[in-house]
Short mmCIF file of C-alpha atoms in Angstrom, two decimals:
data_model
loop_
_atom_site.label_atom_id
_atom_site.label_comp_id
_atom_site.label_asym_id
_atom_site.label_seq_id
_atom_site.Cartn_x
_atom_site.Cartn_y
_atom_site.Cartn_z
CA UNK J 4 -252.27 -205.75 67.49
CA UNK J 5 -250.65 -208.59 66.27
CA UNK J 6 -247.08 -208.93 65.33
CA UNK J 7 -247.62 -208.86 61.55
CA UNK J 8 -249.88 -205.48 61.69
CA UNK J 9 -247.56 -203.71 63.12
CA UNK J 10 -246.37 -200.26 61.91
CA UNK J 11 -242.34 -200.58 62.08
CA UNK J 12 -239.61 -198.48 60.47
CA UNK J 13 -235.92 -197.88 61.19
CA UNK J 14 -234.20 -195.39 63.46
CA UNK J 15 -232.29 -192.94 60.34
CA UNK J 16 -229.83 -190.88 62.96
CA UNK J 17 -230.26 -189.61 66.63
CA UNK J 18 -229.03 -185.75 67.75
CA UNK J 19 -229.77 -185.72 71.77
CA UNK J 20 -233.40 -186.15 72.26
CA UNK J 21 -234.28 -185.47 68.48
CA UNK J 22 -234.86 -188.94 66.34
CA UNK J 23 -235.44 -189.53 63.08
CA UNK J 24 -237.37 -192.39 61.73
CA UNK J 25 -237.90 -193.53 58.37
CA UNK J 26 -241.32 -195.55 57.50
CA UNK J 27 -241.78 -197.31 54.38
CA UNK J 28 -245.52 -198.09 54.79
CA UNK J 29 -247.55 -196.14 56.58
CA UNK J 30 -246.31 -192.84 58.25
CA UNK J 31 -247.33 -192.30 61.70
CA UNK J 32 -249.34 -188.88 62.13
CA UNK J 33 -248.42 -186.24 63.74
CA UNK J 34 -248.43 -186.68 68.10
CA UNK J 35 -248.73 -190.75 67.74
CA UNK J 36 -246.40 -192.58 70.18
CA UNK J 37 -243.36 -194.82 69.01
CA UNK J 38 -241.25 -197.08 71.28
CA UNK J 39 -238.16 -199.51 70.32
CA UNK J 40 -239.26 -202.95 70.94
CA UNK J 41 -237.60 -204.05 73.91
CA UNK J 42 -237.32 -204.57 77.80
CA UNK J 43 -236.56 -201.04 78.37
CA UNK J 44 -238.00 -199.08 75.31
CA UNK J 45 -237.26 -195.69 74.22
CA UNK J 46 -240.15 -193.61 74.39
CA UNK J 47 -240.72 -190.75 70.89
CA UNK J 48 -243.50 -188.47 70.21
CA UNK J 49 -243.57 -187.61 66.83
CA UNK J 50 -243.55 -183.61 65.68
CA UNK J 51 -242.99 -183.22 62.30
CA UNK J 52 -243.03 -185.56 58.32
CA UNK J 53 -239.84 -184.66 57.03
CA UNK J 54 -241.02 -187.01 53.71
CA UNK J 55 -243.75 -189.44 52.37
CA UNK J 56 -241.18 -191.76 54.19
CA UNK J 57 -239.40 -190.24 57.23
CA UNK J 58 -240.63 -188.58 60.74
CA UNK J 59 -238.87 -186.04 63.03
CA UNK J 60 -239.68 -186.89 66.70
CA UNK J 61 -238.73 -186.15 70.14
CA UNK J 62 -237.66 -188.37 72.64
CA UNK J 63 -239.42 -188.72 75.81
CA UNK J 64 -237.03 -190.46 78.03
CA UNK J 65 -233.30 -191.28 77.59
CA UNK J 66 -232.36 -192.27 74.28
CA UNK J 67 -228.90 -194.59 75.59
CA UNK J 68 -228.80 -197.99 73.63
CA UNK J 69 -230.35 -196.47 70.43
CA UNK J 70 -228.77 -197.02 67.46
CA UNK J 71 -229.06 -196.46 63.68
CA UNK J 72 -231.92 -198.36 62.35
CA UNK J 73 -232.90 -199.68 65.16
CA UNK J 74 -236.75 -201.24 64.88
CA UNK J 75 -239.46 -198.69 66.11
CA UNK J 76 -243.17 -199.40 66.43
CA UNK J 77 -245.72 -197.24 66.23
CA UNK J 78 -248.43 -197.26 68.60
CA UNK J 79 -250.67 -196.06 66.40
CA UNK J 80 -252.15 -193.59 68.88
CA UNK J 81 -250.77 -190.33 71.18
CA UNK J 82 -249.73 -190.54 74.80
CA UNK J 83 -252.30 -191.42 77.06
CA UNK J 84 -253.17 -191.17 80.94
CA UNK J 85 -255.50 -193.04 82.96
CA UNK J 86 -258.51 -191.67 84.38
CA UNK J 87 -260.95 -192.23 87.27
CA UNK J 88 -261.24 -192.09 90.75
CA UNK J 89 -258.48 -194.44 91.39
CA UNK J 90 -256.12 -192.25 90.47
CA UNK J 91 -257.03 -190.00 94.30
CA UNK J 92 -253.80 -190.31 95.85
CA UNK J 93 -251.26 -191.33 93.78
CA UNK J 94 -248.14 -189.55 91.36
CA UNK J 95 -247.66 -189.88 87.91
CA UNK J 96 -244.70 -189.58 85.15
CA UNK J 97 -245.94 -187.91 81.45
CA UNK J 98 -247.04 -191.55 80.71
CA UNK J 99 -249.95 -191.94 83.49
CA UNK J 100 -247.20 -194.44 85.41
CA UNK J 101 -247.43 -194.78 88.70
CA UNK J 102 -243.99 -193.61 90.23
CA UNK J 103 -244.48 -193.99 93.97
CA UNK J 104 -243.89 -197.78 94.40
CA UNK J 105 -247.56 -198.58 95.44
CA UNK J 106 -250.11 -201.35 94.22
CA UNK J 107 -250.46 -200.88 90.53
CA UNK J 108 -254.09 -199.01 89.69
CA UNK J 109 -256.70 -201.69 88.34
CA UNK J 110 -257.48 -201.12 84.43
CA UNK J 111 -259.28 -197.86 83.88
CA UNK J 112 -259.73 -195.99 80.73
CA UNK J 113 -256.99 -194.42 79.11
CA UNK J 114 -257.37 -190.88 77.46
CA UNK J 115 -254.88 -189.42 74.82
CA UNK J 116 -253.26 -186.54 76.07
CA UNK J 117 -253.85 -183.98 73.39
CA UNK J 118 -257.35 -182.43 73.41
CA UNK J 119 -259.08 -179.62 72.03
CA UNK J 120 -260.33 -176.80 74.62
CA UNK J 121 -264.10 -176.51 75.66
CA UNK J 122 -265.39 -174.27 72.58
CA UNK J 123 -266.26 -171.04 74.16
CA UNK J 124 -269.96 -170.95 73.57
CA UNK J 125 -269.80 -173.55 76.40
CA UNK J 126 -267.34 -172.00 78.62
CA UNK J 127 -268.68 -169.95 81.80
CA UNK J 128 -267.26 -167.41 83.86
CA UNK J 129 -268.02 -166.96 87.67
CA UNK J 130 -267.88 -163.58 90.40
CA UNK J 131 -266.88 -165.61 92.64
CA UNK J 132 -263.78 -165.16 94.92
CA UNK J 133 -261.68 -167.53 95.78
CA UNK J 134 -260.24 -166.82 99.61
CA UNK J 135 -256.20 -168.43 100.12
CA UNK J 136 -256.39 -167.25 103.82
CA UNK J 137 -253.07 -164.95 102.79
CA UNK J 138 -254.40 -161.24 103.41
CA UNK J 139 -252.06 -159.36 100.32
CA UNK J 140 -253.82 -161.71 98.04
CA UNK J 141 -256.98 -161.55 99.40
CA UNK J 142 -257.39 -158.51 100.23
CA UNK J 143 -255.04 -156.71 96.79
CA UNK J 144 -255.50 -159.26 93.78
CA UNK J 145 -258.10 -161.56 94.81
CA UNK J 146 -258.56 -164.84 92.96
CA UNK J 147 -261.55 -165.88 91.03
CA UNK J 148 -263.28 -169.30 91.09
CA UNK J 149 -262.78 -170.92 88.22
CA UNK J 150 -260.07 -168.31 87.12
CA UNK J 151 -255.95 -168.18 86.05
CA UNK J 152 -253.78 -166.85 89.04
CA UNK J 153 -249.82 -166.59 88.10
CA UNK J 154 -247.50 -166.46 90.88
CA UNK J 155 -244.28 -164.15 89.01
CA UNK J 156 -241.15 -163.73 90.34
CA UNK J 157 -237.22 -164.63 89.94
CA UNK J 158 -235.40 -167.14 91.46
CA UNK J 159 -235.20 -167.52 95.36
CA UNK J 160 -238.65 -164.82 96.04
CA UNK J 161 -240.48 -167.21 97.59
CA UNK J 162 -243.23 -168.85 94.37
CA UNK J 163 -243.21 -172.80 95.48
CA UNK J 164 -243.50 -171.71 99.22
CA UNK J 165 -246.39 -169.64 97.78
CA UNK J 166 -247.93 -172.32 96.41
CA UNK J 167 -247.34 -174.72 99.24
CA UNK J 168 -248.88 -172.69 101.65
CA UNK J 169 -252.25 -172.40 99.60
CA UNK J 170 -252.16 -176.22 99.17
CA UNK J 171 -252.30 -175.78 102.86
CA UNK J 172 -255.32 -173.95 103.36
CA UNK J 173 -257.48 -174.44 100.25
CA UNK J 174 -256.82 -178.23 99.96
CA UNK J 175 -257.94 -179.06 103.30
CA UNK J 176 -261.19 -177.01 103.12
CA UNK J 177 -261.54 -177.41 99.04
CA UNK J 178 -264.79 -179.24 98.21
CA UNK J 179 -263.16 -180.68 94.82
CA UNK J 180 -260.51 -182.54 94.13
CA UNK J 181 -256.75 -181.25 93.91
CA UNK J 182 -254.32 -181.68 91.31
CA UNK J 183 -250.98 -180.57 91.05
CA UNK J 184 -248.56 -180.39 88.71
CA UNK J 185 -244.94 -180.27 88.75
CA UNK J 186 -243.01 -178.99 85.31
CA UNK J 187 -239.15 -179.22 85.78
CA UNK J 188 -238.73 -178.13 88.96
CA UNK J 189 -236.84 -180.22 91.43
CA UNK J 190 -237.31 -183.89 92.47
CA UNK J 191 -236.43 -182.54 96.72
CA UNK J 192 -239.52 -180.08 96.32
CA UNK J 193 -241.91 -183.01 94.98
CA UNK J 194 -241.29 -185.37 97.86
CA UNK J 195 -241.07 -182.82 100.61
CA UNK J 196 -245.23 -181.81 98.79
CA UNK J 197 -245.65 -185.57 99.08
CA UNK J 198 -245.02 -186.00 102.69
CA UNK J 199 -246.76 -182.37 103.27
CA UNK J 200 -249.76 -184.21 101.64
CA UNK J 201 -249.91 -187.30 103.67
CA UNK J 202 -249.48 -185.31 106.77
CA UNK J 203 -251.94 -183.35 106.51
CA UNK J 204 -254.40 -186.48 105.13
CA UNK J 205 -255.45 -184.29 102.27
CA UNK J 206 -254.14 -187.01 99.73
CA UNK J 207 -256.85 -188.99 99.29
CA UNK J 208 -258.33 -186.14 97.44
CA UNK J 209 -255.31 -185.06 95.35
CA UNK J 210 -253.43 -185.63 92.01
CA UNK J 211 -249.77 -184.99 91.56
CA UNK J 212 -248.10 -185.22 87.85
CA UNK J 213 -244.42 -184.94 87.88
CA UNK J 214 -242.22 -183.61 84.79
CA UNK J 215 -239.07 -183.39 86.94
CA UNK J 216 -236.07 -181.03 86.53
CA UNK J 217 -233.56 -184.48 85.75
CA UNK J 218 -236.08 -185.45 82.62
CA UNK J 219 -236.09 -185.36 79.02
CA UNK J 220 -237.06 -181.70 77.71
CA UNK J 221 -239.83 -183.92 75.84
CA UNK J 222 -241.52 -185.24 79.06
CA UNK J 223 -241.38 -181.77 80.39
CA UNK J 224 -242.92 -180.31 77.52
CA UNK J 225 -245.76 -183.04 77.59
CA UNK J 226 -246.46 -183.19 81.32
CA UNK J 227 -248.68 -180.16 81.82
CA UNK J 228 -251.09 -181.78 78.97
CA UNK J 229 -250.82 -185.09 80.67
CA UNK J 230 -251.82 -183.45 83.82
CA UNK J 231 -254.58 -181.35 82.36
CA UNK J 232 -256.16 -184.77 80.51
CA UNK J 233 -257.11 -185.64 84.36
CA UNK J 234 -258.24 -182.79 85.42
CA UNK J 235 -260.75 -182.50 82.77
CA UNK J 236 -262.20 -185.85 83.33
CA UNK J 237 -262.88 -184.76 87.08
CA UNK J 238 -264.66 -181.60 85.80
CA UNK J 239 -266.45 -183.22 82.53
CA UNK J 240 -267.23 -186.88 83.92
CA UNK J 241 -267.74 -186.42 87.49
CA UNK J 242 -268.90 -182.63 87.29
CA UNK J 243 -266.49 -181.93 89.85
CA UNK J 244 -264.59 -178.48 90.88
CA UNK J 245 -260.78 -178.85 90.56
CA UNK J 246 -258.03 -176.85 91.85
CA UNK J 247 -254.99 -176.96 89.44
CA UNK J 248 -251.75 -176.40 91.03
CA UNK J 249 -249.03 -176.17 88.39
CA UNK J 250 -244.96 -175.12 89.19
CA UNK J 251 -243.61 -173.86 86.84
CA UNK J 252 -244.96 -172.37 83.48
CA UNK J 253 -241.26 -171.00 82.55
CA UNK J 254 -240.09 -174.74 82.49
CA UNK J 255 -242.49 -175.29 80.00
CA UNK J 256 -241.52 -173.19 78.20
CA UNK J 257 -238.25 -173.77 78.30
CA UNK J 258 -238.67 -176.99 77.83
CA UNK J 259 -240.24 -175.47 74.33
CA UNK J 260 -237.47 -173.67 73.77
CA UNK J 261 -235.15 -177.01 74.29
CA UNK J 262 -236.92 -178.97 71.77
CA UNK J 263 -237.43 -176.23 69.37
CA UNK J 264 -233.58 -175.58 69.43
CA UNK J 265 -233.16 -179.56 69.25
CA UNK J 266 -235.42 -180.00 65.82
CA UNK J 267 -233.52 -177.27 64.23
CA UNK J 268 -236.27 -174.57 64.20
CA UNK J 269 -234.94 -170.95 63.67
CA UNK J 270 -234.86 -169.22 67.22
CA UNK J 271 -237.58 -166.14 67.23
CA UNK J 272 -236.94 -162.85 70.05
CA UNK J 273 -234.14 -163.61 72.88
CA UNK J 274 -234.20 -167.15 71.74
CA UNK J 275 -237.38 -168.48 72.42
CA UNK J 276 -239.10 -170.76 69.99
CA UNK J 277 -240.70 -169.51 67.82
CA UNK J 278 -244.31 -171.39 68.52
CA UNK J 279 -243.87 -169.78 71.85
CA UNK J 280 -247.72 -168.11 71.58
CA UNK J 281 -248.92 -170.95 70.52
CA UNK J 282 -247.95 -173.72 72.73
CA UNK J 283 -248.33 -171.95 75.35
CA UNK J 284 -252.04 -171.21 74.48
CA UNK J 285 -252.63 -174.97 73.33
CA UNK J 286 -252.07 -175.59 77.03
CA UNK J 287 -253.08 -172.32 78.72
CA UNK J 288 -257.20 -172.58 77.07
CA UNK J 289 -257.94 -176.16 78.27
CA UNK J 290 -257.95 -174.80 81.75
CA UNK J 291 -261.65 -173.51 82.26
CA UNK J 292 -264.70 -173.57 83.32
CA UNK J 293 -268.05 -175.22 82.24
CA UNK J 294 -271.77 -175.52 83.12
CA UNK J 295 -270.69 -178.93 84.36
CA UNK J 296 -267.28 -177.95 86.50
CA UNK J 297 -264.29 -175.49 87.34
CA UNK J 298 -260.83 -175.75 87.12
CA UNK J 299 -258.93 -172.87 89.48
CA UNK J 300 -255.70 -172.73 88.37
CA UNK J 301 -252.42 -170.91 90.25
CA UNK J 302 -249.31 -171.02 88.59
CA UNK J 303 -246.12 -170.65 89.63
CA UNK J 304 -243.74 -168.35 86.66
CA UNK J 305 -239.89 -167.88 87.10
CA UNK J 306 -239.10 -164.80 85.33
CA UNK J 307 -235.94 -165.22 83.98
CA UNK J 308 -233.30 -162.41 85.37
CA UNK J 309 -236.42 -160.31 86.95
CA UNK J 310 -236.93 -159.20 83.70
CA UNK J 311 -240.90 -158.87 83.10
CA UNK J 312 -240.52 -157.90 80.16
CA UNK J 313 -239.20 -161.38 78.74
CA UNK J 314 -241.07 -162.77 76.38
CA UNK J 315 -242.52 -166.19 78.14
CA UNK J 316 -243.72 -163.19 81.83
CA UNK J 317 -245.35 -161.40 78.74
CA UNK J 318 -247.09 -164.23 76.64
CA UNK J 319 -248.19 -165.63 79.85
CA UNK J 320 -249.54 -162.50 81.60
CA UNK J 321 -251.50 -162.05 79.05
CA UNK J 322 -253.84 -165.71 79.98
CA UNK J 323 -254.27 -164.85 83.22
CA UNK J 324 -257.13 -162.85 85.39
CA UNK J 325 -254.84 -162.41 88.44
CA UNK J 326 -251.15 -161.55 88.38
CA UNK J 327 -249.23 -161.66 91.45
CA UNK J 328 -245.92 -160.10 91.65
CA UNK J 329 -243.19 -161.04 94.13
CA UNK J 330 -240.65 -158.32 94.66
CA UNK J 331 -236.78 -159.32 95.28
CA UNK J 332 -236.30 -155.90 97.16
CA UNK J 333 -239.46 -156.82 99.49
CA UNK J 334 -237.89 -160.10 100.29
CA UNK J 335 -234.59 -158.55 101.20
CA UNK J 336 -236.56 -156.63 103.96
CA UNK J 337 -237.66 -159.64 105.20
CA UNK J 338 -241.13 -158.69 104.51
CA UNK J 339 -242.83 -162.11 103.23
CA UNK J 340 -245.11 -163.17 101.74
CA UNK J 341 -242.49 -160.78 99.31
CA UNK J 342 -245.32 -159.91 97.45
CA UNK J 343 -245.40 -156.29 95.44
CA UNK J 344 -248.76 -154.34 95.91
CA UNK J 345 -248.35 -152.30 93.00
CA UNK J 346 -247.38 -154.60 89.98
CA UNK J 347 -250.08 -157.10 91.25
CA UNK J 348 -253.69 -157.25 90.26
CA UNK J 349 -256.99 -158.89 89.43
CA UNK J 350 -259.33 -158.65 87.35
CA UNK J 351 -261.74 -159.48 90.31
CA UNK J 352 -260.85 -156.57 92.22
CA UNK J 353 -263.92 -154.31 90.95
CA UNK J 354 -266.49 -153.13 92.96
CA UNK J 355 -269.00 -155.25 91.30
CA UNK J 356 -267.17 -158.18 92.20
CA UNK J 357 -265.98 -157.66 95.71
CA UNK J 358 -268.26 -155.05 96.89
CA UNK J 359 -267.99 -151.10 97.36
CA UNK J 360 -265.64 -151.56 100.47
CA UNK J 361 -263.51 -153.85 99.86
CA UNK J 362 -262.55 -151.75 96.19
CA UNK J 363 -262.31 -149.00 98.47
CA UNK J 364 -260.25 -150.71 100.90
CA UNK J 365 -257.54 -152.16 98.81
CA UNK J 366 -257.11 -148.47 96.54
CA UNK J 367 -256.59 -146.41 99.34
CA UNK J 368 -253.82 -149.23 100.63
CA UNK J 369 -252.29 -149.15 97.03
CA UNK J 370 -252.21 -145.30 97.15
CA UNK J 371 -250.84 -144.61 100.31
CA UNK J 372 -248.10 -147.29 99.44
CA UNK J 373 -247.51 -145.73 96.38
CA UNK J 374 -247.15 -141.92 97.68
CA UNK J 375 -244.48 -143.82 100.24
CA UNK J 376 -242.50 -144.90 97.12
CA UNK J 377 -242.29 -141.52 96.02
CA UNK J 378 -241.06 -140.25 99.48
CA UNK J 379 -238.50 -142.83 99.46
CA UNK J 380 -236.11 -140.43 97.90
CA UNK J 381 -236.72 -137.65 100.04
CA UNK J 382 -236.56 -139.08 103.16
CA UNK J 383 -233.18 -140.66 101.88
CA UNK J 384 -231.53 -137.77 101.25
CA UNK J 385 -233.09 -135.00 103.63
CA UNK J 386 -234.55 -137.51 107.06
CA UNK J 387 -237.81 -138.01 107.86
CA UNK J 388 -238.23 -135.08 109.81
CA UNK J 389 -238.19 -132.73 106.42
CA UNK J 390 -241.60 -134.12 105.88
CA UNK J 391 -244.76 -131.80 106.05
CA UNK J 392 -246.66 -133.68 109.16
CA UNK J 393 -249.53 -135.07 105.94
CA UNK J 394 -246.85 -137.11 104.66
CA UNK J 395 -245.13 -138.11 108.32
CA UNK J 396 -248.44 -139.80 109.06
CA UNK J 397 -248.67 -141.32 105.02
CA UNK J 398 -245.10 -142.69 105.74
CA UNK J 399 -246.17 -144.20 108.88
CA UNK J 400 -249.15 -145.37 107.77
CA UNK J 401 -247.62 -147.12 104.80
CA UNK J 402 -244.79 -148.64 107.15
CA UNK J 403 -247.29 -150.26 108.98
CA UNK J 404 -249.29 -151.76 106.29
CA UNK J 405 -246.13 -152.98 104.36
CA UNK J 406 -245.90 -155.03 107.57
CA UNK J 407 -249.38 -156.13 108.29
CA UNK J 408 -249.57 -157.63 104.94
CA UNK J 409 -247.03 -160.21 106.17
CA UNK J 410 -247.97 -163.00 107.36
CA UNK J 411 -245.89 -166.44 109.12
CA UNK J 412 -247.46 -169.60 107.42
CA UNK J 413 -247.62 -172.81 108.14
CA UNK J 414 -245.37 -174.50 105.86
CA UNK J 415 -242.24 -172.34 107.20
CA UNK J 416 -242.73 -172.90 111.31
CA UNK J 417 -239.56 -174.87 111.37
CA UNK J 418 -237.24 -171.98 109.82
CA UNK J 419 -239.55 -168.99 111.56
CA UNK J 420 -240.64 -170.51 115.20
CA UNK J 421 -243.89 -168.46 114.47
CA UNK J 422 -247.40 -170.46 114.25
CA UNK J 423 -248.85 -170.32 110.75
CA UNK J 424 -251.93 -167.77 110.46
CA UNK J 425 -254.85 -168.10 108.39
CA UNK J 426 -256.42 -164.55 107.85
CA UNK J 427 -260.74 -164.66 106.66
CA UNK J 428 -260.86 -161.84 104.31
CA UNK J 429 -263.29 -159.71 106.49
CA UNK J 430 -260.21 -159.65 109.41
CA UNK J 431 -258.10 -158.72 107.29
CA UNK J 432 -259.84 -156.02 105.67
CA UNK J 433 -261.00 -154.73 109.15
CA UNK J 434 -257.45 -154.48 110.06
CA UNK J 435 -256.41 -152.77 107.02
CA UNK J 436 -259.62 -150.14 107.38
CA UNK J 437 -257.79 -149.97 111.19
CA UNK J 438 -254.63 -148.95 110.07
CA UNK J 439 -255.59 -145.94 107.14
CA UNK J 440 -258.06 -144.64 110.34
CA UNK J 441 -254.82 -144.21 112.21
CA UNK J 442 -256.08 -145.94 114.89
CA UNK J 443 -252.34 -147.16 115.30
CA UNK J 444 -251.00 -144.31 114.65
CA UNK J 445 -248.56 -144.52 118.31
CA UNK J 446 -247.59 -147.78 117.50
CA UNK J 447 -244.47 -149.04 116.27
CA UNK J 448 -243.87 -150.14 113.27
CA UNK J 449 -242.64 -153.60 114.38
CA UNK J 450 -245.68 -154.95 116.44
CA UNK J 451 -247.38 -155.46 113.20
CA UNK J 452 -244.82 -157.47 111.48
CA UNK J 453 -245.90 -161.20 110.78
CA UNK J 454 -249.13 -160.96 112.59
CA UNK J 455 -252.52 -162.30 111.65
CA UNK J 456 -255.61 -160.82 112.96
CA UNK J 457 -254.84 -157.24 114.12
CA UNK J 458 -255.24 -157.93 117.67
CA UNK J 459 -252.78 -159.38 117.14
CA UNK J 460 -250.64 -155.97 117.09
CA UNK J 461 -252.44 -154.71 120.69
#
């Protein structure tokens, strides 16, 4: 585009990250990327048309140095990111720029980050279980291959550690491409993840896209779309299966609330943006499987103040095929992973999908733990001895089961000094079945804590 052909405007007002720009000739389209004409450009995405000559946009990077009457250029297109097999093993930001300080990429095709979801007629669903090697997940809330799973929990109950363990267990075994998207999380975690992938020699099949906690709300709001555009390329063009890990969906919702507040929209319930459902759907609906390939997504979801009725958690639940709920109470008892077996659920846990035996064992585990939960008040008031013999057996079984569902992780070896364990689904089911059949009635409960296979308790 020559200098004369450029559509230019001038800044009218700046409020934090919100910039109003006047374009006397052509009004840029919604989602068009605008930029300043200098060495360190400020990038602005158009979100609203305020009138025949005025647009309102959100800055995607710092607005330092921007002032009224600054010249703004309309790039004529939305933010776009590079796609191609050359992106594997690299780290990108929301604009698709490399941030790993290594050699630049060759000239690649770029695609806009705003894409329509695949029509329902072209989608496929699978009946295959996606094995993670983590007992509590594989037995009680199995993940769907090509489905969406959420890890829900408050601050500090182990969502990121669980995601890191899944990366460790699955990326090495996984045939397709892995894509990690960090939305509004700590910069330290991104750096640790990069080193771990490098050490495990799986970086060459992984793409990392980050919009970290220290970045502008606009960048955090759009980084998920950038990552999805790359994932869709591997699914549709290269016909590969993609494992997509996102940490954290709540930060995506939160950045949307920040942008909405800055744009002057009236807040909705609990102060969230009125467009919460739409924004989340635009992101989640793009994660799906087609005839050519699948995108399996595992997402961490921070739950504000452990309140599962929070609109951000409620809206996210409706998109998922499996919900793994982490409990602060279990974390405080040292039962890691702190998965609450009674609140977690999966659409895959039905006899038609996982088989009669797996379904039966999972239901028995849940009913045993539910009975134990009801007996806890009596135990606290009167003591264990006051229970009937049958109830005492139930309590012993449940306590053994709670501890058997704990597991030492590979990614926490340096903190726990326990060697990480990968437990196959068959081994996990055998162990649970033997505990439910009272084979270990005379074993102390502590024998089952932080072990892999049941043989390690003997």
